[in-house]
mmCIF file of C-alpha atoms in Angstrom:
data_model
loop_
_atom_site.group_PDB
_atom_site.id
_atom_site.type_symbol
_atom_site.label_atom_id
_atom_site.label_comp_id
_atom_site.label_asym_id
_atom_site.label_seq_id
_atom_site.Cartn_x
_atom_site.Cartn_y
_atom_site.Cartn_z
ATOM 1 C CA MET A 1 -0.021 0.020 -0.023
ATOM 2 C CA SER A 2 1.753 3.313 -1.099
ATOM 3 C CA ASN A 3 1.516 6.425 1.315
ATOM 4 C CA THR A 4 0.149 9.239 -0.185
ATOM 5 C CA ASN A 5 2.143 11.611 1.891
ATOM 6 C CA SER A 6 5.736 10.350 0.646
ATOM 7 C CA SER A 7 5.739 12.489 -2.715
ATOM 8 C CA THR A 8 9.182 14.360 -2.965
ATOM 9 C CA GLU A 9 7.285 17.091 -4.716
ATOM 10 C CA MET A 10 5.266 17.816 -1.677
ATOM 11 C CA THR A 11 5.539 21.471 0.261
ATOM 12 C CA ARG A 12 7.779 21.182 3.154
ATOM 13 C CA GLY A 13 7.350 22.793 6.502
ATOM 14 C CA PHE A 14 6.798 22.740 10.077
ATOM 15 C CA GLY A 15 3.007 21.662 11.203
ATOM 16 C CA ARG A 16 0.353 24.250 11.962
ATOM 17 C CA VAL A 17 -2.296 22.629 14.443
ATOM 18 C CA ILE A 18 -5.430 22.497 12.407
ATOM 19 C CA GLY A 19 -7.686 20.534 14.683
ATOM 20 C CA ILE A 20 -7.864 19.991 18.081
ATOM 21 C CA GLY A 21 -10.197 17.167 20.241
ATOM 22 C CA SER A 22 -10.249 15.937 23.662
ATOM 23 C CA TYR A 23 -12.137 13.378 25.812
ATOM 24 C CA LEU A 24 -12.689 13.361 29.827
ATOM 25 C CA PRO A 25 -14.394 10.606 31.695
ATOM 26 C CA ASP A 26 -17.746 11.399 32.911
ATOM 27 C CA ARG A 27 -17.126 10.590 36.585
ATOM 28 C CA ILE A 28 -15.760 13.473 38.778
ATOM 29 C CA MET A 29 -14.057 13.243 41.941
ATOM 30 C CA THR A 30 -14.009 16.514 43.954
ATOM 31 C CA ASN A 31 -11.734 17.108 46.888
ATOM 32 C CA ASP A 32 -14.490 16.585 49.243
ATOM 33 C CA ASP A 33 -14.725 12.843 47.548
ATOM 34 C CA LEU A 34 -11.147 12.108 48.322
ATOM 35 C CA ALA A 35 -11.516 13.717 51.865
ATOM 36 C CA LYS A 36 -13.872 10.580 52.501
ATOM 37 C CA ILE A 37 -11.021 8.040 51.674
ATOM 38 C CA VAL A 38 -7.896 9.844 52.754
ATOM 39 C CA ASP A 39 -6.473 12.170 55.359
ATOM 40 C CA THR A 40 -7.228 15.471 53.457
ATOM 41 C CA ASN A 41 -9.773 18.086 52.656
ATOM 42 C CA ASP A 42 -10.757 20.503 50.278
ATOM 43 C CA ALA A 43 -8.983 23.935 51.610
ATOM 44 C CA TRP A 44 -5.541 21.822 51.833
ATOM 45 C CA ILE A 45 -5.536 20.395 48.267
ATOM 46 C CA THR A 46 -6.752 23.662 46.736
ATOM 47 C CA GLU A 47 -4.206 25.809 48.836
ATOM 48 C CA ARG A 48 -0.988 23.576 47.711
ATOM 49 C CA THR A 49 -2.177 22.669 44.014
ATOM 50 C CA GLY A 50 -5.182 24.762 42.913
ATOM 51 C CA ILE A 51 -7.213 21.364 42.173
ATOM 52 C CA LYS A 52 -10.685 21.050 42.979
ATOM 53 C CA GLU A 53 -11.866 17.971 40.987
ATOM 54 C CA ARG A 54 -10.550 15.535 38.628
ATOM 55 C CA HIS A 55 -12.001 13.169 35.961
ATOM 56 C CA ILE A 56 -11.610 9.617 36.852
ATOM 57 C CA SER A 57 -12.218 6.777 34.127
ATOM 58 C CA ASP A 58 -14.874 4.393 34.331
ATOM 59 C CA PRO A 59 -13.422 0.770 34.148
ATOM 60 C CA GLU A 60 -16.466 -0.481 32.181
ATOM 61 C CA LYS A 61 -15.502 1.878 29.151
ATOM 62 C CA ASP A 62 -12.702 4.314 29.752
ATOM 63 C CA THR A 63 -9.438 2.859 28.764
ATOM 64 C CA SER A 64 -6.067 4.733 27.471
ATOM 65 C CA GLU A 65 -7.126 3.273 24.244
ATOM 66 C CA SER A 66 -10.759 4.273 24.113
ATOM 67 C CA MET A 67 -10.031 7.756 25.486
ATOM 68 C CA ALA A 68 -7.245 8.177 22.761
ATOM 69 C CA ILE A 69 -9.521 7.111 19.955
ATOM 70 C CA GLU A 70 -12.428 9.684 21.032
ATOM 71 C CA ALA A 71 -9.933 12.488 21.177
ATOM 72 C CA ALA A 72 -8.556 11.639 17.893
ATOM 73 C CA LYS A 73 -12.000 11.567 16.089
ATOM 74 C CA ARG A 74 -12.754 14.815 17.642
ATOM 75 C CA ALA A 75 -9.617 16.444 16.362
ATOM 76 C CA VAL A 76 -9.918 15.042 12.911
ATOM 77 C CA ALA A 77 -13.537 16.153 12.794
ATOM 78 C CA ASP A 78 -12.473 19.567 13.807
ATOM 79 C CA ALA A 79 -9.678 19.774 11.204
ATOM 80 C CA GLY A 80 -12.277 18.866 8.565
ATOM 81 C CA ILE A 81 -9.872 16.451 6.536
ATOM 82 C CA ASP A 82 -10.119 12.963 5.028
ATOM 83 C CA PRO A 83 -8.232 10.787 7.517
ATOM 84 C CA MET A 84 -6.520 9.325 4.558
ATOM 85 C CA GLU A 85 -4.299 12.383 4.373
ATOM 86 C CA ILE A 86 -3.013 11.558 8.000
ATOM 87 C CA GLY A 87 0.575 10.147 7.168
ATOM 88 C CA LEU A 88 1.596 9.563 10.733
ATOM 89 C CA ILE A 89 0.090 8.839 14.194
ATOM 90 C CA ILE A 90 1.914 9.069 17.517
ATOM 91 C CA VAL A 91 0.028 8.416 20.778
ATOM 92 C CA ALA A 92 1.950 9.623 23.912
ATOM 93 C CA SER A 93 1.364 7.502 27.163
ATOM 94 C CA THR A 94 2.475 6.561 30.525
ATOM 95 C CA THR A 95 -0.291 4.485 31.159
ATOM 96 C CA PRO A 96 -1.368 2.283 28.012
ATOM 97 C CA ASN A 97 -3.938 -0.531 28.810
ATOM 98 C CA VAL A 98 -2.262 -2.621 26.153
ATOM 99 C CA LEU A 99 1.523 -3.234 25.591
ATOM 100 C CA PHE A 100 0.832 -4.133 21.758
ATOM 101 C CA PRO A 101 -0.562 -3.461 19.397
ATOM 102 C CA VAL A 102 0.462 -0.170 19.921
ATOM 103 C CA LEU A 103 -2.278 2.409 20.941
ATOM 104 C CA SER A 104 -1.576 4.576 17.613
ATOM 105 C CA ALA A 105 -2.211 1.528 15.533
ATOM 106 C CA SER A 106 -5.705 1.406 17.399
ATOM 107 C CA VAL A 107 -6.390 4.861 16.552
ATOM 108 C CA GLN A 108 -5.576 4.301 13.019
ATOM 109 C CA ALA A 109 -7.986 1.827 12.594
ATOM 110 C CA ALA A 110 -10.729 3.653 14.374
ATOM 111 C CA VAL A 111 -10.326 7.086 12.502
ATOM 112 C CA ASP A 112 -9.647 5.168 9.102
ATOM 113 C CA ALA A 113 -6.376 6.753 8.621
ATOM 114 C CA ASP A 114 -5.046 3.749 6.868
ATOM 115 C CA ASN A 115 -1.990 5.754 4.984
ATOM 116 C CA ALA A 116 -0.699 6.514 8.411
ATOM 117 C CA MET A 117 2.688 4.910 9.966
ATOM 118 C CA CYS A 118 1.979 4.409 13.723
ATOM 119 C CA PHE A 119 3.970 4.374 16.915
ATOM 120 C CA ASP A 120 3.866 5.237 20.530
ATOM 121 C CA THR A 121 5.935 7.067 22.915
ATOM 122 C CA ASN A 122 6.453 7.278 26.569
ATOM 123 C CA ALA A 123 8.213 10.312 27.998
ATOM 124 C CA ALA A 124 6.054 11.028 31.096
ATOM 125 C CA CYS A 125 4.017 14.306 31.455
ATOM 126 C CA PRO A 126 6.221 15.815 28.561
ATOM 127 C CA GLY A 127 4.617 13.024 26.507
ATOM 128 C CA PHE A 128 2.610 15.109 23.857
ATOM 129 C CA LEU A 129 5.194 17.776 23.769
ATOM 130 C CA THR A 130 7.972 14.947 22.688
ATOM 131 C CA ALA A 131 5.488 13.523 20.178
ATOM 132 C CA PHE A 132 4.765 17.264 18.986
ATOM 133 C CA VAL A 133 8.210 17.693 18.129
ATOM 134 C CA THR A 134 8.873 14.251 16.671
ATOM 135 C CA ALA A 135 5.771 14.948 14.307
ATOM 136 C CA GLN A 136 7.133 18.257 13.433
ATOM 137 C CA ASN A 137 10.500 16.841 12.387
ATOM 138 C CA TYR A 138 8.583 14.195 10.297
ATOM 139 C CA LEU A 139 6.921 17.050 8.649
ATOM 140 C CA ARG A 140 9.640 19.149 8.113
ATOM 141 C CA SER A 141 11.602 16.293 6.193
ATOM 142 C CA GLY A 142 9.040 15.986 3.940
ATOM 143 C CA MET A 143 8.272 12.405 4.904
ATOM 144 C CA VAL A 144 4.798 13.253 5.697
ATOM 145 C CA LYS A 145 2.445 16.355 5.136
ATOM 146 C CA THR A 146 -0.233 15.765 7.897
ATOM 147 C CA ALA A 147 0.259 14.058 11.400
ATOM 148 C CA LEU A 148 -2.121 13.191 14.375
ATOM 149 C CA VAL A 149 -0.387 13.431 17.861
ATOM 150 C CA ILE A 150 -2.485 12.251 21.072
ATOM 151 C CA GLY A 151 -1.786 12.092 24.595
ATOM 152 C CA THR A 152 -3.796 9.999 26.568
ATOM 153 C CA GLU A 153 -3.629 8.810 30.245
ATOM 154 C CA ASN A 154 -5.505 6.494 32.832
ATOM 155 C CA LEU A 155 -3.502 7.508 35.885
ATOM 156 C CA SER A 156 -6.168 6.499 38.687
ATOM 157 C CA ASN A 157 -5.123 3.035 37.815
ATOM 158 C CA TYR A 158 -1.926 3.717 39.202
ATOM 159 C CA MET A 159 -2.966 5.759 42.405
ATOM 160 C CA ASP A 160 -2.196 4.674 45.791
ATOM 161 C CA PHE A 161 -5.352 6.057 47.409
ATOM 162 C CA THR A 162 -4.008 5.961 50.697
ATOM 163 C CA ASP A 163 -1.162 8.265 49.853
ATOM 164 C CA ARG A 164 -2.584 11.594 49.991
ATOM 165 C CA GLY A 165 0.653 13.232 48.451
ATOM 166 C CA THR A 166 -0.156 11.693 44.994
ATOM 167 C CA CYS A 167 -3.812 10.708 44.896
ATOM 168 C CA ILE A 168 -5.068 14.216 45.252
ATOM 169 C CA LEU A 169 -3.008 15.085 42.036
ATOM 170 C CA PHE A 170 -3.628 13.277 39.177
ATOM 171 C CA GLY A 171 -7.049 12.602 36.773
ATOM 172 C CA ASP A 172 -7.641 10.757 33.363
ATOM 173 C CA GLY A 173 -8.256 11.948 29.986
ATOM 174 C CA ALA A 174 -7.083 12.395 26.495
ATOM 175 C CA GLY A 175 -6.343 14.900 24.292
ATOM 176 C CA ALA A 176 -5.429 15.258 20.280
ATOM 177 C CA CYS A 177 -4.177 17.654 17.676
ATOM 178 C CA VAL A 178 -3.778 17.609 13.888
ATOM 179 C CA ILE A 179 -0.973 19.245 12.456
ATOM 180 C CA THR A 180 -0.256 19.913 8.648
ATOM 181 C CA SER A 181 2.955 21.251 6.984
ATOM 182 C CA ASP A 182 2.850 25.115 6.434
ATOM 183 C CA GLU A 183 5.918 26.832 4.973
ATOM 184 C CA THR A 184 4.733 30.097 6.548
ATOM 185 C CA LEU A 185 4.789 28.590 10.279
ATOM 186 C CA GLN A 186 7.187 29.924 12.610
ATOM 187 C CA TYR A 187 8.390 27.133 14.930
ATOM 188 C CA ASP A 188 11.470 26.083 17.409
ATOM 189 C CA ALA A 189 11.836 23.786 20.208
ATOM 190 C CA ILE A 190 14.233 22.705 22.982
ATOM 191 C CA MET A 191 14.028 19.520 24.956
ATOM 192 C CA ARG A 192 16.080 18.489 27.837
ATOM 193 C CA ALA A 193 16.772 15.597 30.103
ATOM 194 C CA ALA A 194 18.393 14.646 33.493
ATOM 195 C CA GLY A 195 18.224 11.314 34.187
ATOM 196 C CA LYS A 196 20.544 11.556 37.128
ATOM 197 C CA ARG A 197 17.941 13.315 38.986
ATOM 198 C CA GLY A 198 15.009 10.986 37.946
ATOM 199 C CA GLU A 199 14.385 9.054 41.016
ATOM 200 C CA CYS A 200 12.220 11.597 42.558
ATOM 201 C CA MET A 201 9.424 10.308 40.154
ATOM 202 C CA HIS A 202 8.996 6.342 39.904
ATOM 203 C CA CYS A 203 6.809 3.546 38.983
ATOM 204 C CA GLU A 204 7.757 0.155 38.549
ATOM 205 C CA SER A 205 6.276 -2.604 36.220
ATOM 206 C CA TYR A 206 4.186 -5.528 37.876
ATOM 207 C CA MET A 207 5.311 -7.668 35.161
ATOM 208 C CA GLN A 208 8.837 -8.555 36.362
ATOM 209 C CA LYS A 209 10.563 -11.840 36.664
ATOM 210 C CA GLY A 210 12.119 -12.573 39.899
ATOM 211 C CA LYS A 211 10.299 -9.835 41.696
ATOM 212 C CA GLU A 212 8.902 -11.130 44.770
ATOM 213 C CA LYS A 213 5.188 -9.753 45.354
ATOM 214 C CA THR A 214 6.005 -8.206 48.522
ATOM 215 C CA PRO A 215 3.927 -5.187 49.960
ATOM 216 C CA GLU A 216 6.977 -3.135 49.290
ATOM 217 C CA PHE A 217 7.073 -4.140 45.667
ATOM 218 C CA LEU A 218 3.281 -3.901 45.341
ATOM 219 C CA LYS A 219 3.568 -0.202 46.385
ATOM 220 C CA SER A 220 6.392 0.420 43.786
ATOM 221 C CA ASN A 221 3.744 -0.297 41.031
ATOM 222 C CA TYR A 222 1.877 2.870 41.912
ATOM 223 C CA ILE A 223 3.017 6.285 41.374
ATOM 224 C CA GLN A 224 5.881 7.418 43.974
ATOM 225 C CA MET A 225 6.864 11.044 43.853
ATOM 226 C CA ASP A 226 9.158 13.514 46.133
ATOM 227 C CA GLY A 227 6.741 16.463 45.410
ATOM 228 C CA GLN A 228 8.996 19.010 46.913
ATOM 229 C CA THR A 229 12.043 18.199 44.868
ATOM 230 C CA VAL A 230 9.724 18.138 41.824
ATOM 231 C CA PHE A 231 8.149 21.474 42.627
ATOM 232 C CA LYS A 232 11.702 23.008 43.008
ATOM 233 C CA PHE A 233 12.760 21.224 39.776
ATOM 234 C CA ALA A 234 9.890 22.776 37.668
ATOM 235 C CA VAL A 235 9.977 26.337 39.208
ATOM 236 C CA THR A 236 13.483 26.611 38.314
ATOM 237 C CA GLU A 237 13.886 24.937 34.995
ATOM 238 C CA VAL A 238 10.699 25.577 33.280
ATOM 239 C CA PRO A 239 10.938 29.418 33.220
ATOM 240 C CA LYS A 240 14.721 29.129 32.211
ATOM 241 C CA ILE A 241 14.004 26.656 29.196
ATOM 242 C CA ILE A 242 11.420 29.284 28.060
ATOM 243 C CA GLU A 243 13.680 32.075 28.379
ATOM 244 C CA ASP A 244 16.306 30.045 26.510
ATOM 245 C CA LEU A 245 13.779 29.427 23.714
ATOM 246 C CA LEU A 246 12.802 32.880 23.437
ATOM 247 C CA GLY A 247 16.050 33.740 23.152
ATOM 248 C CA LYS A 248 16.865 31.356 20.481
ATOM 249 C CA THR A 249 14.061 32.680 18.484
ATOM 250 C CA GLY A 250 14.986 36.342 19.301
ATOM 251 C CA THR A 251 11.360 36.542 20.509
ATOM 252 C CA ASP A 252 10.380 39.147 23.384
ATOM 253 C CA PRO A 253 8.185 37.494 26.158
ATOM 254 C CA ASP A 254 5.784 40.221 25.366
ATOM 255 C CA GLU A 255 5.081 39.092 21.960
ATOM 256 C CA ILE A 256 3.890 35.795 23.139
ATOM 257 C CA ASP A 257 -0.092 35.637 23.259
ATOM 258 C CA TYR A 258 -0.495 32.376 25.505
ATOM 259 C CA TYR A 259 2.137 30.330 27.629
ATOM 260 C CA ILE A 260 0.444 27.017 27.621
ATOM 261 C CA LEU A 261 1.918 24.959 30.492
ATOM 262 C CA HIS A 262 1.755 21.600 31.796
ATOM 263 C CA GLN A 263 -1.302 21.590 34.305
ATOM 264 C CA ALA A 264 0.541 20.094 37.314
ATOM 265 C CA ASN A 265 0.198 22.788 40.044
ATOM 266 C CA ARG A 266 -1.113 25.925 39.990
ATOM 267 C CA ARG A 267 1.642 27.315 42.048
ATOM 268 C CA ILE A 268 4.095 26.352 39.489
ATOM 269 C CA ILE A 269 2.206 27.924 36.790
ATOM 270 C CA GLU A 270 2.083 31.255 38.839
ATOM 271 C CA SER A 271 5.790 31.280 39.808
ATOM 272 C CA VAL A 272 6.843 30.541 35.997
ATOM 273 C CA ALA A 273 4.454 33.861 35.090
ATOM 274 C CA LYS A 274 6.312 35.833 37.899
ATOM 275 C CA ARG A 275 9.835 34.894 36.725
ATOM 276 C CA LEU A 276 8.999 35.612 32.994
ATOM 277 C CA LYS A 277 7.224 39.166 34.321
ATOM 278 C CA GLN A 278 4.231 38.130 32.228
ATOM 279 C CA PRO A 279 0.526 38.690 33.546
ATOM 280 C CA ILE A 280 -1.063 35.612 34.613
ATOM 281 C CA GLU A 281 -3.647 36.104 32.246
ATOM 282 C CA LYS A 282 -1.232 34.763 29.483
ATOM 283 C CA PHE A 283 -1.314 31.462 31.292
ATOM 284 C CA PRO A 284 -4.564 29.539 30.575
ATOM 285 C CA MET A 285 -5.283 26.933 33.224
ATOM 286 C CA ASN A 286 -7.640 24.292 33.778
ATOM 287 C CA ILE A 287 -6.309 22.426 36.505
ATOM 288 C CA GLU A 288 -8.802 23.463 38.992
ATOM 289 C CA LYS A 289 -11.195 20.958 36.985
ATOM 290 C CA THR A 290 -9.200 18.446 35.530
ATOM 291 C CA GLY A 291 -6.102 17.904 38.172
ATOM 292 C CA ASN A 292 -2.759 16.663 36.518
ATOM 293 C CA THR A 293 -3.457 14.452 33.290
ATOM 294 C CA SER A 294 0.099 13.990 32.401
ATOM 295 C CA SER A 295 0.762 13.850 28.649
ATOM 296 C CA ALA A 296 -2.857 14.704 27.853
ATOM 297 C CA SER A 297 -3.025 17.779 29.894
ATOM 298 C CA ILE A 298 -1.772 20.425 27.128
ATOM 299 C CA PRO A 299 -3.905 19.200 24.184
ATOM 300 C CA ILE A 300 -7.046 18.996 26.698
ATOM 301 C CA LEU A 301 -6.134 22.592 27.855
ATOM 302 C CA LEU A 302 -5.743 23.630 24.052
ATOM 303 C CA ASP A 303 -9.032 22.187 23.232
ATOM 304 C CA GLU A 304 -10.866 23.911 26.086
ATOM 305 C CA MET A 305 -8.921 27.383 24.873
ATOM 306 C CA LYS A 306 -10.248 26.654 21.191
ATOM 307 C CA LYS A 307 -13.783 26.185 22.376
ATOM 308 C CA GLN A 308 -13.779 29.246 24.665
ATOM 309 C CA GLY A 309 -12.758 31.273 21.586
ATOM 310 C CA LEU A 310 -9.064 31.744 22.655
ATOM 311 C CA LEU A 311 -7.764 30.175 19.618
ATOM 312 C CA GLY A 312 -8.771 29.686 15.979
ATOM 313 C CA GLU A 313 -9.631 33.369 15.149
ATOM 314 C CA GLY A 314 -6.054 34.592 13.398
ATOM 315 C CA LYS A 315 -2.560 33.408 14.629
ATOM 316 C CA LYS A 316 -1.606 33.194 18.143
ATOM 317 C CA LYS A 317 2.121 33.050 19.072
ATOM 318 C CA VAL A 318 2.249 30.478 22.044
ATOM 319 C CA VAL A 319 4.747 28.782 23.921
ATOM 320 C CA MET A 320 4.037 25.323 25.153
ATOM 321 C CA SER A 321 6.086 24.007 28.186
ATOM 322 C CA SER A 322 6.101 20.789 30.081
ATOM 323 C CA PHE A 323 8.081 18.527 32.667
ATOM 324 C CA GLY A 324 8.016 15.524 34.420
ATOM 325 C CA ALA A 325 9.225 11.984 35.206
ATOM 326 C CA GLY A 326 12.729 11.498 33.956
ATOM 327 C CA LEU A 327 13.440 14.067 34.637
ATOM 328 C CA LEU A 328 12.408 15.275 31.079
ATOM 329 C CA TRP A 329 11.240 18.962 30.243
ATOM 330 C CA GLY A 330 10.689 20.909 27.227
ATOM 331 C CA ALA A 331 9.307 24.004 25.360
ATOM 332 C CA VAL A 332 7.930 24.723 22.195
ATOM 333 C CA GLN A 333 7.355 27.979 20.237
ATOM 334 C CA THR A 334 4.758 28.024 17.520
ATOM 335 C CA GLU A 335 1.688 29.628 16.126
ATOM 336 C CA ILE A 336 -1.831 28.325 16.654
#
């Protein structure tokens, strides 16, 4: 089967976002709901994180795969394109419900994108950003013209609901973007990693030979996090990488319309805004209603912004930045 996107005569350029979609499970868990099962309360969570509620998957219908498919269908419909135009599908997920076939192949089948090559990535919370940058380079090379990039997470499957330090933070959901080649697009990115500092966020696989299923090992199958270390890392490195990116592109911070940050903690976002000397109004947030959805957080926020009319009317200069386990972090400057 030939790939219609492989023509050497095609226009080469970085990818502009032309379609956005998201999916959030119907079930909502509030801070008051959490207070019934762990020693916490609404005021304590809100003050420290900015989170009021999060969406939690229904085990009967919501998997990382099904949520990715629904978000992808909505993004393709929003783009108004023939799915056969899609030459690449990348799904970012830390919590796939199946190891293979890859989630991206399931998405391909569901949206009838039969010409697309497929693969998944796991880069924790910066997963969507990593997939987005990867897709941009495929487009820039001319190998494909249109790509579908998805972040999907079912983090509640990895929550220890006796650990208030982690169970209050995370939610489930998926978000997707269709991007297509545009020679006029302004785009650049910086991605970084610090593996030597990575132990502050950790989650082990249950399927390991020779691992005795002790209580200690079973606990390691849930997300473990040193919150203070992650917080200090984020408030230091995220503004720095954004400053480095703006310096690389020769852009004044005032020129950026929106700084779209990973929705992990309201205080982190406020700290970044302060460091960059930018008004908090330029930093859209939905963390109050979604919690931290890891690799899905940025595309879910993009979809919400478009529905609110913040995107889609004329070009907006945006910076997207994310950080997470690894430690991995990055920033992208583009137009939407």
